[in-house]
PDB file of C-alpha atoms in Angstrom:
ATOM      1  CA  MET A   1     216.563 188.217  68.471  1.00 41.00           C
ATOM      2  CA  ALA A   2     215.609 184.715  69.626  1.00 46.00           C
ATOM      3  CA  ILE A   3     213.605 184.475  72.928  1.00 44.00           C
ATOM      4  CA  THR A   4     214.769 181.944  75.145  1.00 46.00           C
ATOM      5  CA  PRO A   5     211.715 179.805  76.486  1.00 49.00           C
ATOM      6  CA  ARG A   6     211.037 180.337  80.230  1.00 49.00           C
ATOM      7  CA  ALA A   7     212.032 177.538  82.461  1.00 49.00           C
ATOM      8  CA  PRO A   8     209.063 175.482  83.794  1.00 52.00           C
ATOM      9  CA  ARG A   9     208.035 176.430  87.386  1.00 56.00           C
ATOM     10  CA  PRO A  10     207.874 173.708  89.968  1.00 56.00           C
ATOM     11  CA  ASP A  11     204.503 172.118  90.863  1.00 68.00           C
ATOM     12  CA  ARG A  12     203.016 173.913  93.854  1.00 81.00           C
ATOM     13  CA  PRO A  13     201.332 171.840  96.571  1.00 89.00           C
ATOM     14  CA  ILE A  14     197.917 170.368  96.033  1.00 95.00           C
ATOM     15  CA  VAL A  15     195.069 171.539  98.246  1.00 95.00           C
ATOM     16  CA  HIS A  16     191.462 170.137  98.449  1.00 96.00           C
ATOM     17  CA  LEU A  17     189.010 172.891  98.428  1.00 98.00           C
ATOM     18  CA  THR A  18     185.569 172.144  99.768  1.00 98.00           C
ATOM     19  CA  VAL A  19     182.596 174.612  98.930  1.00 98.00           C
ATOM     20  CA  VAL A  20     181.184 176.191 102.035  1.00 98.00           C
ATOM     21  CA  ARG A  21     178.776 178.643 100.346  1.00 98.00           C
ATOM     22  CA  ARG A  22     178.483 180.651  97.209  1.00 97.00           C
ATOM     23  CA  GLU A  23     177.200 184.244  96.733  1.00 96.00           C
ATOM     24  CA  GLU A  24     176.285 186.233  93.542  1.00 93.00           C
ATOM     25  CA  LEU A  25     178.211 189.598  93.770  1.00 89.00           C
ATOM     26  CA  SER A  26     176.797 190.770  90.433  1.00 85.00           C
ATOM     27  CA  PRO A  27     175.141 189.405  87.216  1.00 84.00           C
ATOM     28  CA  SER A  28     178.838 188.590  86.065  1.00 84.00           C
ATOM     29  CA  MET A  29     180.813 187.629  89.296  1.00 90.00           C
ATOM     30  CA  VAL A  30     180.251 184.927  91.737  1.00 95.00           C
ATOM     31  CA  ARG A  31     181.958 184.427  95.017  1.00 96.00           C
ATOM     32  CA  VAL A  32     182.810 180.930  96.421  1.00 98.00           C
ATOM     33  CA  VAL A  33     183.954 180.306 100.105  1.00 98.00           C
ATOM     34  CA  PHE A  34     185.844 177.133 100.380  1.00 98.00           C
ATOM     35  CA  SER A  35     187.119 175.199 103.332  1.00 98.00           C
ATOM     36  CA  ALA A  36     190.836 174.738 102.724  1.00 97.00           C
ATOM     37  CA  ASP A  37     192.729 172.790 105.413  1.00 91.00           C
ATOM     38  CA  GLY A  38     196.432 172.567 104.625  1.00 90.00           C
ATOM     39  CA  PHE A  39     196.480 175.820 102.560  1.00 95.00           C
ATOM     40  CA  GLN A  40     199.510 177.908 103.323  1.00 93.00           C
ATOM     41  CA  TYR A  41     198.783 181.401 102.611  1.00 93.00           C
ATOM     42  CA  ALA A  42     201.828 183.776 102.178  1.00 87.00           C
ATOM     43  CA  GLY A  43     199.789 187.018 102.518  1.00 91.00           C
ATOM     44  CA  HIS A  44     200.473 188.688  99.220  1.00 94.00           C
ATOM     45  CA  ALA A  45     197.738 190.844  97.515  1.00 93.00           C
ATOM     46  CA  ASP A  46     197.953 188.930  94.334  1.00 93.00           C
ATOM     47  CA  SER A  47     198.247 185.340  95.619  1.00 94.00           C
ATOM     48  CA  TYR A  48     196.469 182.866  93.369  1.00 95.00           C
ATOM     49  CA  VAL A  49     195.486 179.258  93.196  1.00 96.00           C
ATOM     50  CA  LYS A  50     195.334 176.982  90.156  1.00 95.00           C
ATOM     51  CA  LEU A  51     191.991 175.085  89.960  1.00 97.00           C
ATOM     52  CA  LEU A  52     192.264 171.572  88.392  1.00 97.00           C
ATOM     53  CA  PHE A  53     189.899 170.139  85.777  1.00 97.00           C
ATOM     54  CA  ASP A  54     189.759 166.985  83.824  1.00 95.00           C
ATOM     55  CA  GLY A  55     188.139 167.842  80.632  1.00 90.00           C
ATOM     56  CA  GLU A  56     185.023 169.800  81.861  1.00 90.00           C
ATOM     57  CA  SER A  57     184.773 168.044  85.235  1.00 94.00           C
ATOM     58  CA  PRO A  58     186.581 169.214  88.388  1.00 96.00           C
ATOM     59  CA  VAL A  59     189.443 167.115  89.672  1.00 97.00           C
ATOM     60  CA  THR A  60     188.339 165.861  93.187  1.00 95.00           C
ATOM     61  CA  GLU A  61     190.906 163.156  93.972  1.00 91.00           C
ATOM     62  CA  ALA A  62     194.389 162.350  92.337  1.00 88.00           C
ATOM     63  CA  PRO A  63     194.969 164.730  89.607  1.00 86.00           C
ATOM     64  CA  PRO A  64     195.643 163.384  86.044  1.00 90.00           C
ATOM     65  CA  GLU A  65     198.958 163.621  84.596  1.00 89.00           C
ATOM     66  CA  ARG A  66     198.082 166.905  82.630  1.00 90.00           C
ATOM     67  CA  PRO A  67     195.092 168.460  84.345  1.00 94.00           C
ATOM     68  CA  THR A  68     193.593 171.644  82.628  1.00 94.00           C
ATOM     69  CA  THR A  69     194.110 174.646  85.067  1.00 93.00           C
ATOM     70  CA  ARG A  70     192.345 177.801  85.592  1.00 93.00           C
ATOM     71  CA  THR A  71     194.129 180.460  87.595  1.00 93.00           C
ATOM     72  CA  TYR A  72     192.240 182.644  90.237  1.00 94.00           C
ATOM     73  CA  THR A  73     193.283 185.261  92.628  1.00 94.00           C
ATOM     74  CA  VAL A  74     192.809 184.654  96.417  1.00 95.00           C
ATOM     75  CA  ARG A  75     190.072 187.207  97.360  1.00 94.00           C
ATOM     76  CA  ARG A  76     190.492 186.465 101.012  1.00 95.00           C
ATOM     77  CA  TRP A  77     192.045 184.086 103.474  1.00 96.00           C
ATOM     78  CA  ASP A  78     190.333 183.516 107.060  1.00 96.00           C
ATOM     79  CA  GLU A  79     193.133 181.805 109.015  1.00 95.00           C
ATOM     80  CA  SER A  80     190.855 181.156 112.052  1.00 96.00           C
ATOM     81  CA  ARG A  81     188.247 179.361 110.078  1.00 96.00           C
ATOM     82  CA  ARG A  82     190.635 178.018 107.446  1.00 97.00           C
ATOM     83  CA  GLU A  83     188.423 179.388 104.659  1.00 98.00           C
ATOM     84  CA  LEU A  84     189.529 180.595 101.224  1.00 98.00           C
ATOM     85  CA  THR A  85     187.381 183.041  99.323  1.00 97.00           C
ATOM     86  CA  VAL A  86     187.638 183.127  95.408  1.00 97.00           C
ATOM     87  CA  ASP A  87     185.733 185.382  92.964  1.00 95.00           C
ATOM     88  CA  PHE A  88     184.922 184.200  89.558  1.00 94.00           C
ATOM     89  CA  VAL A  89     183.900 186.264  86.355  1.00 88.00           C
ATOM     90  CA  VAL A  90     180.882 184.276  84.820  1.00 89.00           C
ATOM     91  CA  HIS A  91     179.741 184.608  81.188  1.00 81.00           C
ATOM     92  CA  GLY A  92     176.836 182.341  81.133  1.00 82.00           C
ATOM     93  CA  ASP A  93     178.158 178.838  79.872  1.00 85.00           C
ATOM     94  CA  ALA A  94     181.373 180.231  78.437  1.00 82.00           C
ATOM     95  CA  GLY A  95     184.599 178.956  79.909  1.00 86.00           C
ATOM     96  CA  LEU A  96     185.220 176.056  82.217  1.00 92.00           C
ATOM     97  CA  ALA A  97     185.637 177.318  86.038  1.00 95.00           C
ATOM     98  CA  GLY A  98     183.098 180.201  85.666  1.00 94.00           C
ATOM     99  CA  PRO A  99     180.211 177.995  84.872  1.00 95.00           C
ATOM    100  CA  TRP A 100     181.322 175.438  87.458  1.00 97.00           C
ATOM    101  CA  ALA A 101     181.467 178.207  90.042  1.00 97.00           C
ATOM    102  CA  ALA A 102     177.976 179.461  89.171  1.00 95.00           C
ATOM    103  CA  ARG A 103     176.398 175.936  89.864  1.00 95.00           C
ATOM    104  CA  CYS A 104     178.677 174.556  92.647  1.00 97.00           C
ATOM    105  CA  GLU A 105     176.833 173.620  95.866  1.00 97.00           C
ATOM    106  CA  PRO A 106     178.221 173.249  99.605  1.00 98.00           C
ATOM    107  CA  GLY A 107     180.051 170.105  99.804  1.00 98.00           C
ATOM    108  CA  ASP A 108     181.498 170.145  96.255  1.00 98.00           C
ATOM    109  CA  VAL A 109     185.247 169.477  96.211  1.00 98.00           C
ATOM    110  CA  ILE A 110     187.910 170.551  93.601  1.00 98.00           C
ATOM    111  CA  LEU A 111     191.585 170.341  93.891  1.00 97.00           C
ATOM    112  CA  ALA A 112     193.870 173.264  93.419  1.00 97.00           C
ATOM    113  CA  ARG A 113     197.693 174.005  93.192  1.00 95.00           C
ATOM    114  CA  GLY A 114     199.053 176.861  95.140  1.00 90.00           C
ATOM    115  CA  PRO A 115     199.350 179.436  96.387  1.00 93.00           C
ATOM    116  CA  GLY A 116     201.508 181.579  94.084  1.00 92.00           C
ATOM    117  CA  GLY A 117     201.946 185.280  94.131  1.00 92.00           C
ATOM    118  CA  LYS A 118     204.495 187.732  95.434  1.00 91.00           C
ATOM    119  CA  TRP A 119     203.155 191.559  95.285  1.00 93.00           C
ATOM    120  CA  SER A 120     201.575 193.755  97.807  1.00 94.00           C
ATOM    121  CA  PRO A 121     201.203 197.533  97.606  1.00 96.00           C
ATOM    122  CA  PRO A 122     204.254 199.135  99.218  1.00 96.00           C
ATOM    123  CA  ALA A 123     203.358 201.064 102.382  1.00 95.00           C
ATOM    124  CA  ASP A 124     205.577 204.011 101.801  1.00 96.00           C
ATOM    125  CA  ALA A 125     204.108 205.112  98.482  1.00 97.00           C
ATOM    126  CA  ASP A 126     202.519 208.530  98.077  1.00 98.00           C
ATOM    127  CA  PHE A 127     199.951 207.262  95.586  1.00 98.00           C
ATOM    128  CA  HIS A 128     198.522 203.796  94.847  1.00 98.00           C
ATOM    129  CA  LEU A 129     197.267 203.405  91.266  1.00 98.00           C
ATOM    130  CA  PHE A 130     195.243 200.281  90.536  1.00 98.00           C
ATOM    131  CA  VAL A 131     194.177 199.367  86.940  1.00 97.00           C
ATOM    132  CA  GLY A 132     192.268 196.393  85.408  1.00 95.00           C
ATOM    133  CA  ASP A 133     189.254 194.920  84.083  1.00 92.00           C
ATOM    134  CA  GLU A 134     186.758 192.583  85.758  1.00 88.00           C
ATOM    135  CA  SER A 135     189.324 189.709  85.956  1.00 88.00           C
ATOM    136  CA  ALA A 136     191.583 191.870  88.165  1.00 92.00           C
ATOM    137  CA  LEU A 137     188.996 192.876  90.827  1.00 92.00           C
ATOM    138  CA  PRO A 138     189.722 190.246  93.195  1.00 91.00           C
ATOM    139  CA  ALA A 139     193.504 191.255  93.210  1.00 93.00           C
ATOM    140  CA  ILE A 140     192.585 195.043  93.425  1.00 96.00           C
ATOM    141  CA  GLU A 141     190.320 194.619  96.399  1.00 94.00           C
ATOM    142  CA  SER A 142     192.956 192.502  98.134  1.00 94.00           C
ATOM    143  CA  GLY A 143     195.401 195.180  97.410  1.00 96.00           C
ATOM    144  CA  LEU A 144     192.918 198.078  98.687  1.00 96.00           C
ATOM    145  CA  ASP A 145     192.418 195.833 101.933  1.00 95.00           C
ATOM    146  CA  ARG A 146     196.237 196.363 102.672  1.00 95.00           C
ATOM    147  CA  LEU A 147     196.170 200.117 102.341  1.00 97.00           C
ATOM    148  CA  SER A 148     196.401 202.272 105.381  1.00 97.00           C
ATOM    149  CA  PRO A 149     193.247 204.496 106.241  1.00 97.00           C
ATOM    150  CA  ASP A 150     195.169 207.638 105.062  1.00 97.00           C
ATOM    151  CA  ALA A 151     196.243 206.179 101.820  1.00 98.00           C
ATOM    152  CA  LYS A 152     196.012 208.211  98.716  1.00 98.00           C
ATOM    153  CA  GLY A 153     195.228 206.679  95.083  1.00 98.00           C
ATOM    154  CA  LEU A 154     192.935 205.977  92.269  1.00 98.00           C
ATOM    155  CA  VAL A 155     191.277 202.641  91.005  1.00 98.00           C
ATOM    156  CA  LEU A 156     190.301 202.435  87.269  1.00 97.00           C
ATOM    157  CA  VAL A 157     188.235 199.300  86.146  1.00 95.00           C
ATOM    158  CA  GLU A 158     187.021 198.795  82.791  1.00 93.00           C
ATOM    159  CA  ALA A 159     183.833 196.658  82.820  1.00 89.00           C
ATOM    160  CA  ALA A 160     181.372 195.739  80.133  1.00 84.00           C
ATOM    161  CA  ALA A 161     178.321 196.802  81.983  1.00 83.00           C
ATOM    162  CA  HIS A 162     178.134 196.082  85.808  1.00 74.00           C
ATOM    163  CA  THR A 163     179.735 198.015  88.545  1.00 79.00           C
ATOM    164  CA  ARG A 164     179.652 197.596  92.235  1.00 82.00           C
ATOM    165  CA  ASP A 165     181.002 199.239  95.487  1.00 87.00           C
ATOM    166  CA  LEU A 166     184.589 198.494  96.165  1.00 90.00           C
ATOM    167  CA  PRO A 167     185.963 199.078  99.747  1.00 90.00           C
ATOM    168  CA  ALA A 168     188.688 201.689  99.562  1.00 96.00           C
ATOM    169  CA  PRO A 169     190.093 204.211 102.118  1.00 97.00           C
ATOM    170  CA  PRO A 170     188.583 207.712 101.738  1.00 97.00           C
ATOM    171  CA  GLY A 171     191.498 209.124  99.873  1.00 98.00           C
ATOM    172  CA  VAL A 172     191.124 206.390  97.110  1.00 98.00           C
ATOM    173  CA  GLU A 173     188.740 207.338  94.427  1.00 97.00           C
ATOM    174  CA  VAL A 174     187.246 204.328  92.528  1.00 96.00           C
ATOM    175  CA  ARG A 175     186.451 205.147  88.901  1.00 95.00           C
ATOM    176  CA  TRP A 176     184.668 202.669  86.493  1.00 94.00           C
ATOM    177  CA  LEU A 177     185.068 202.849  82.771  1.00 93.00           C
ATOM    178  CA  VAL A 178     182.024 201.121  81.303  1.00 92.00           C
ATOM    179  CA  ARG A 179     182.206 200.436  77.721  1.00 87.00           C
ATOM    180  CA  GLY A 180     178.538 199.139  77.224  1.00 84.00           C
ATOM    181  CA  GLU A 181     177.983 198.035  73.648  1.00 83.00           C
ATOM    182  CA  GLN A 182     181.493 199.328  72.359  1.00 86.00           C
ATOM    183  CA  PRO A 183     183.874 196.783  71.344  1.00 82.00           C
ATOM    184  CA  TYR A 184     186.823 195.937  73.626  1.00 82.00           C
ATOM    185  CA  LEU A 185     189.677 197.956  72.919  1.00 87.00           C
ATOM    186  CA  GLU A 186     193.142 197.113  74.269  1.00 91.00           C
ATOM    187  CA  THR A 187     194.275 200.831  74.480  1.00 93.00           C
ATOM    188  CA  ARG A 188     191.075 202.158  76.540  1.00 94.00           C
ATOM    189  CA  LEU A 189     192.668 201.828  79.969  1.00 96.00           C
ATOM    190  CA  ALA A 190     196.279 202.780  78.862  1.00 97.00           C
ATOM    191  CA  GLU A 191     194.736 206.106  77.143  1.00 96.00           C
ATOM    192  CA  ALA A 192     193.021 206.819  80.396  1.00 97.00           C
ATOM    193  CA  VAL A 193     195.961 206.409  82.562  1.00 97.00           C
ATOM    194  CA  ALA A 194     198.334 208.239  80.433  1.00 97.00           C
ATOM    195  CA  ALA A 195     195.903 211.323  80.632  1.00 97.00           C
ATOM    196  CA  LEU A 196     196.008 211.127  84.449  1.00 97.00           C
ATOM    197  CA  PRO A 197     197.983 214.262  86.310  1.00 97.00           C
ATOM    198  CA  TRP A 198     200.913 212.142  87.160  1.00 96.00           C
ATOM    199  CA  GLU A 199     202.935 215.227  88.188  1.00 95.00           C
ATOM    200  CA  SER A 200     200.818 215.614  91.348  1.00 96.00           C
ATOM    201  CA  PHE A 201     201.081 212.057  92.365  1.00 97.00           C
ATOM    202  CA  GLY A 202     204.606 211.856  93.783  1.00 96.00           C
ATOM    203  CA  ASP A 203     205.917 208.439  94.319  1.00 97.00           C
ATOM    204  CA  VAL A 204     203.507 206.089  92.637  1.00 97.00           C
ATOM    205  CA  SER A 205     202.767 202.455  93.294  1.00 97.00           C
ATOM    206  CA  PHE A 206     201.262 201.005  89.919  1.00 97.00           C
ATOM    207  CA  PHE A 207     199.271 197.808  89.747  1.00 97.00           C
ATOM    208  CA  ALA A 208     197.890 196.834  86.225  1.00 96.00           C
ATOM    209  CA  HIS A 209     196.479 193.305  85.588  1.00 95.00           C
ATOM    210  CA  GLY A 210     194.048 191.931  83.129  1.00 93.00           C
ATOM    211  CA  GLU A 211     193.950 191.458  79.392  1.00 93.00           C
ATOM    212  CA  ARG A 212     197.313 190.865  77.733  1.00 93.00           C
ATOM    213  CA  GLY A 213     197.045 193.422  75.175  1.00 94.00           C
ATOM    214  CA  ALA A 214     195.785 196.194  77.749  1.00 95.00           C
ATOM    215  CA  VAL A 215     198.594 195.180  80.004  1.00 96.00           C
ATOM    216  CA  LYS A 216     201.151 195.575  77.216  1.00 95.00           C
ATOM    217  CA  ALA A 217     199.715 199.142  76.543  1.00 96.00           C
ATOM    218  CA  LEU A 218     199.743 199.999  80.221  1.00 96.00           C
ATOM    219  CA  ARG A 219     203.521 198.615  80.478  1.00 96.00           C
ATOM    220  CA  ALA A 220     204.344 201.347  77.857  1.00 95.00           C
ATOM    221  CA  VAL A 221     202.795 204.016  80.040  1.00 95.00           C
ATOM    222  CA  CYS A 222     204.754 202.696  83.047  1.00 93.00           C
ATOM    223  CA  ARG A 223     207.986 202.851  81.245  1.00 94.00           C
ATOM    224  CA  SER A 224     207.357 206.358  79.912  1.00 94.00           C
ATOM    225  CA  ARG A 225     207.062 207.413  83.735  1.00 94.00           C
ATOM    226  CA  ASP A 226     210.218 205.643  84.645  1.00 93.00           C
ATOM    227  CA  LEU A 227     208.784 203.647  87.463  1.00 94.00           C
ATOM    228  CA  PRO A 228     211.161 201.258  89.079  1.00 92.00           C
ATOM    229  CA  PRO A 229     210.405 197.619  89.209  1.00 91.00           C
ATOM    230  CA  SER A 230     209.847 197.833  92.976  1.00 91.00           C
ATOM    231  CA  ARG A 231     206.813 200.019  92.372  1.00 94.00           C
ATOM    232  CA  THR A 232     205.058 198.178  89.725  1.00 95.00           C
ATOM    233  CA  SER A 233     203.078 194.973  89.219  1.00 95.00           C
ATOM    234  CA  LEU A 234     201.936 194.174  85.788  1.00 95.00           C
ATOM    235  CA  SER A 235     200.351 190.978  84.744  1.00 92.00           C
ATOM    236  CA  GLY A 236     198.333 189.519  81.798  1.00 92.00           C
ATOM    237  CA  TYR A 237     195.696 187.247  83.164  1.00 87.00           C
ATOM    238  CA  TRP A 238     193.965 186.425  79.925  1.00 86.00           C
ATOM    239  CA  ALA A 239     194.198 187.225  76.047  1.00 87.00           C
ATOM    240  CA  LEU A 240     191.339 188.230  74.008  1.00 83.00           C
ATOM    241  CA  GLY A 241     190.123 185.453  71.593  1.00 70.00           C
ATOM    242  CA  ARG A 242     192.250 182.921  73.468  1.00 53.00           C
ATOM    243  CA  VAL A 243     191.407 180.189  76.293  1.00 56.00           C
ATOM    244  CA  GLU A 244     193.682 180.139  79.073  1.00 53.00           C
ATOM    245  CA  ASP A 245     195.644 176.978  77.925  1.00 55.00           C
ATOM    246  CA  GLU A 246     196.585 178.765  74.708  1.00 53.00           C
ATOM    247  CA  PHE A 247     197.466 182.036  76.606  1.00 49.00           C
ATOM    248  CA  GLN A 248     199.650 180.036  79.338  1.00 52.00           C
ATOM    249  CA  ALA A 249     201.519 178.234  76.455  1.00 51.00           C
ATOM    250  CA  GLU A 250     202.322 181.669  74.805  1.00 53.00           C
ATOM    251  CA  LYS A 251     203.758 183.015  78.082  1.00 52.00           C
ATOM    252  CA  ARG A 252     205.925 179.941  78.728  1.00 50.00           C
ATOM    253  CA  THR A 253     207.666 180.764  75.332  1.00 49.00           C
ATOM    254  CA  ALA A 254     207.387 184.645  75.478  1.00 52.00           C
ATOM    255  CA  PRO A 255     208.100 186.027  78.823  1.00 48.00           C
ATOM    256  CA  GLU A 256     207.150 189.497  77.630  1.00 49.00           C
ATOM    257  CA  LEU A 257     203.417 188.280  77.639  1.00 49.00           C
ATOM    258  CA  SER A 258     203.457 188.182  81.429  1.00 50.00           C
TER     259      SER A 258
END
């Protein structure tokens, strides 16, 4: 069956982001706080911005006709200070936005489009299940921030090596799946989720973001449990062996990759 290409999304507003401070959260993750006058935050847990680059350089003034974009979740928005916090996964000099975030200094400027996003954990769910890799941590943490103190749930995060404390209500367990030197497997998270005691969870809210193949496998688990769309948020942030430009082009012509 032929797949109908997805209609292009309208461009979101441009916002100027000025670096206020940078913090190393772990050897593989950097937090950058930006001053962001003009940013219009909608309050969703999965809100994101698209940082603009021209080649390898950040766009600081008028954007070029076809800028290179990198998509990042809003970790936190401080309305009183008008400050936007974004966490970046960094793998040395690999990539575009990660190396920039690792070396940016207060006063540096970058343009961004946004925000986008539409999901937050439903307050009336019995059990909240958050699943992903390091790239999903900012959205997972943002979702955890929105849970009530008596919420029940589980966080499953796959990581290459580094773990850190995640703020969560007492009834939400945080479990790390550290692969170490093992190769990345798209089925690792799905197998762990499928083995959970679903029957004891009740009404489940299921968030699964991260690598495309892993999310596809997790989507199959979701369908096997007959979870309604109102209780799920599944999205591929990146694809193994592809840079974001290639991945986003695939998503525009193949909606099932989202």
